[in-house]
């Protein structure tokens, strides 16, 4: 009987933990926006240079264009000189292609160009 009770408790804890991880992965983490400021001393650079790097946005049913719009607004408020995308922007380009229009609202003070790569 004690073994059965411990097994039920273990199963409940394991189930609650698993559901918590799934909830965080699909509902909380996709909408979180983390900004890290890193200051580098580069003696040959005479002025301040602000670089924004974005990675693995993965627009999908769990990450809407509304979330991307918030990211664009945050980036524009930082007033970067250069914006670099690293990682995937879409989980399915064919399905979410219209959301690329939001990216056109990004503003930089330097030259802006896009590099397109599709698998």
CSV table of C-alpha atoms in Angstrom, one decimal:
chain,number,residue,atom,x,y,z
A,1,UNK,CA,0.0,0.0,0.0
A,2,UNK,CA,2.9,2.4,0.8
A,3,UNK,CA,4.4,1.6,-2.6
A,4,UNK,CA,1.2,2.4,-4.4
A,5,UNK,CA,0.8,5.7,-2.5
A,6,UNK,CA,4.4,6.7,-3.3
A,7,UNK,CA,3.8,5.8,-7.0
A,8,UNK,CA,0.7,7.9,-7.2
A,9,UNK,CA,2.5,10.9,-5.5
A,10,UNK,CA,5.4,10.5,-7.9
A,11,UNK,CA,3.1,10.3,-10.9
A,12,UNK,CA,1.3,13.5,-9.7
A,13,UNK,CA,4.5,15.4,-9.2
A,14,UNK,CA,5.8,14.3,-12.6
A,15,UNK,CA,2.6,15.2,-14.3
A,16,UNK,CA,2.4,18.7,-12.7
A,17,UNK,CA,6.0,19.3,-13.5
A,18,UNK,CA,5.5,18.3,-17.2
A,19,UNK,CA,2.4,20.4,-17.6
A,20,UNK,CA,4.2,23.4,-16.0
A,21,UNK,CA,7.1,23.0,-18.5
A,22,UNK,CA,4.6,22.8,-21.4
A,23,UNK,CA,2.7,25.8,-20.2
A,24,UNK,CA,5.9,27.9,-19.8
A,25,UNK,CA,7.2,26.8,-23.2
A,26,UNK,CA,4.0,27.6,-25.2
A,27,UNK,CA,2.5,30.5,-23.3
A,28,UNK,CA,5.1,32.4,-21.2
A,29,UNK,CA,8.5,32.1,-23.0
A,30,UNK,CA,7.3,33.0,-26.5
A,31,UNK,CA,6.0,36.4,-25.2
A,32,UNK,CA,9.0,37.3,-23.0
A,33,UNK,CA,11.4,39.9,-24.3
A,34,UNK,CA,14.9,40.0,-22.7
A,35,UNK,CA,17.2,42.9,-23.4
A,36,UNK,CA,20.9,42.5,-22.4
A,37,UNK,CA,23.2,45.5,-22.6
A,38,UNK,CA,26.9,44.6,-23.2
A,39,UNK,CA,29.5,47.4,-23.2
A,40,UNK,CA,32.7,46.7,-25.0
A,41,UNK,CA,35.8,49.0,-24.8
A,42,UNK,CA,37.2,49.2,-28.3
A,43,UNK,CA,40.0,51.7,-28.4
A,44,UNK,CA,39.9,52.2,-32.2
A,45,UNK,CA,36.2,53.0,-32.2
A,46,UNK,CA,35.8,56.7,-31.7
A,47,UNK,CA,32.1,56.8,-31.1
A,48,UNK,CA,29.3,54.8,-29.5
A,49,UNK,CA,27.9,52.0,-31.7
A,50,UNK,CA,24.6,50.3,-30.8
A,51,UNK,CA,24.1,46.9,-32.3
A,52,UNK,CA,20.9,44.9,-31.8
A,53,UNK,CA,21.0,41.1,-32.3
A,54,UNK,CA,17.8,39.1,-32.7
A,55,UNK,CA,17.8,35.3,-32.7
A,56,UNK,CA,15.3,32.5,-33.2
A,57,UNK,CA,12.1,34.4,-33.2
A,58,UNK,CA,10.3,31.6,-34.8
A,59,UNK,CA,7.0,33.2,-35.8
A,60,UNK,CA,4.3,30.5,-35.4
A,61,UNK,CA,0.9,30.0,-33.9
A,62,UNK,CA,2.5,30.4,-30.5
A,63,UNK,CA,4.3,33.6,-31.5
A,64,UNK,CA,2.1,36.0,-33.2
A,65,UNK,CA,2.8,39.1,-35.4
A,66,UNK,CA,1.6,41.2,-32.5
A,67,UNK,CA,4.5,39.9,-30.4
A,68,UNK,CA,6.9,40.7,-33.3
A,69,UNK,CA,5.4,44.2,-33.4
A,70,UNK,CA,6.3,44.7,-29.8
A,71,UNK,CA,9.9,43.6,-30.5
A,72,UNK,CA,10.1,46.0,-33.4
A,73,UNK,CA,8.9,48.9,-31.1
A,74,UNK,CA,11.4,47.9,-28.5
A,75,UNK,CA,14.2,47.8,-31.0
A,76,UNK,CA,13.3,51.2,-32.4
A,77,UNK,CA,13.2,52.7,-28.9
A,78,UNK,CA,16.8,51.6,-28.5
A,79,UNK,CA,17.7,53.5,-31.7
A,80,UNK,CA,20.3,51.0,-33.0
A,81,UNK,CA,23.0,51.7,-35.6
A,82,UNK,CA,23.0,48.1,-36.8
A,83,UNK,CA,20.4,45.3,-36.5
A,84,UNK,CA,21.5,41.7,-37.0
A,85,UNK,CA,19.1,38.7,-37.3
A,86,UNK,CA,20.7,35.4,-36.4
A,87,UNK,CA,18.6,32.3,-36.3
A,88,UNK,CA,15.2,31.5,-37.7
A,89,UNK,CA,12.5,34.1,-38.1
A,90,UNK,CA,9.7,31.7,-39.1
A,91,UNK,CA,8.8,28.2,-38.2
A,92,UNK,CA,6.9,28.0,-41.6
A,93,UNK,CA,7.7,30.8,-44.1
A,94,UNK,CA,4.9,29.9,-46.5
A,95,UNK,CA,2.3,30.2,-43.8
A,96,UNK,CA,3.6,33.3,-42.0
A,97,UNK,CA,5.1,35.3,-44.9
A,98,UNK,CA,2.7,38.3,-44.5
A,99,UNK,CA,4.2,39.0,-41.1
A,100,UNK,CA,7.4,40.2,-42.8
A,101,UNK,CA,5.8,43.6,-43.3
A,102,UNK,CA,6.3,44.3,-39.6
A,103,UNK,CA,10.1,44.0,-40.1
A,104,UNK,CA,10.0,46.9,-42.6
A,105,UNK,CA,9.3,49.2,-39.7
A,106,UNK,CA,12.7,48.6,-38.1
A,107,UNK,CA,14.8,51.8,-38.0
A,108,UNK,CA,18.6,52.0,-38.0
A,109,UNK,CA,20.9,54.9,-38.3
A,110,UNK,CA,23.3,53.1,-40.6
A,111,UNK,CA,22.8,51.4,-43.9
A,112,UNK,CA,20.1,48.8,-43.9
A,113,UNK,CA,20.1,45.7,-46.0
A,114,UNK,CA,18.5,42.2,-45.9
A,115,UNK,CA,20.1,38.9,-46.6
A,116,UNK,CA,17.6,36.3,-47.6
A,117,UNK,CA,18.3,32.6,-47.2
A,118,UNK,CA,15.7,30.0,-47.6
A,119,UNK,CA,16.2,26.2,-47.3
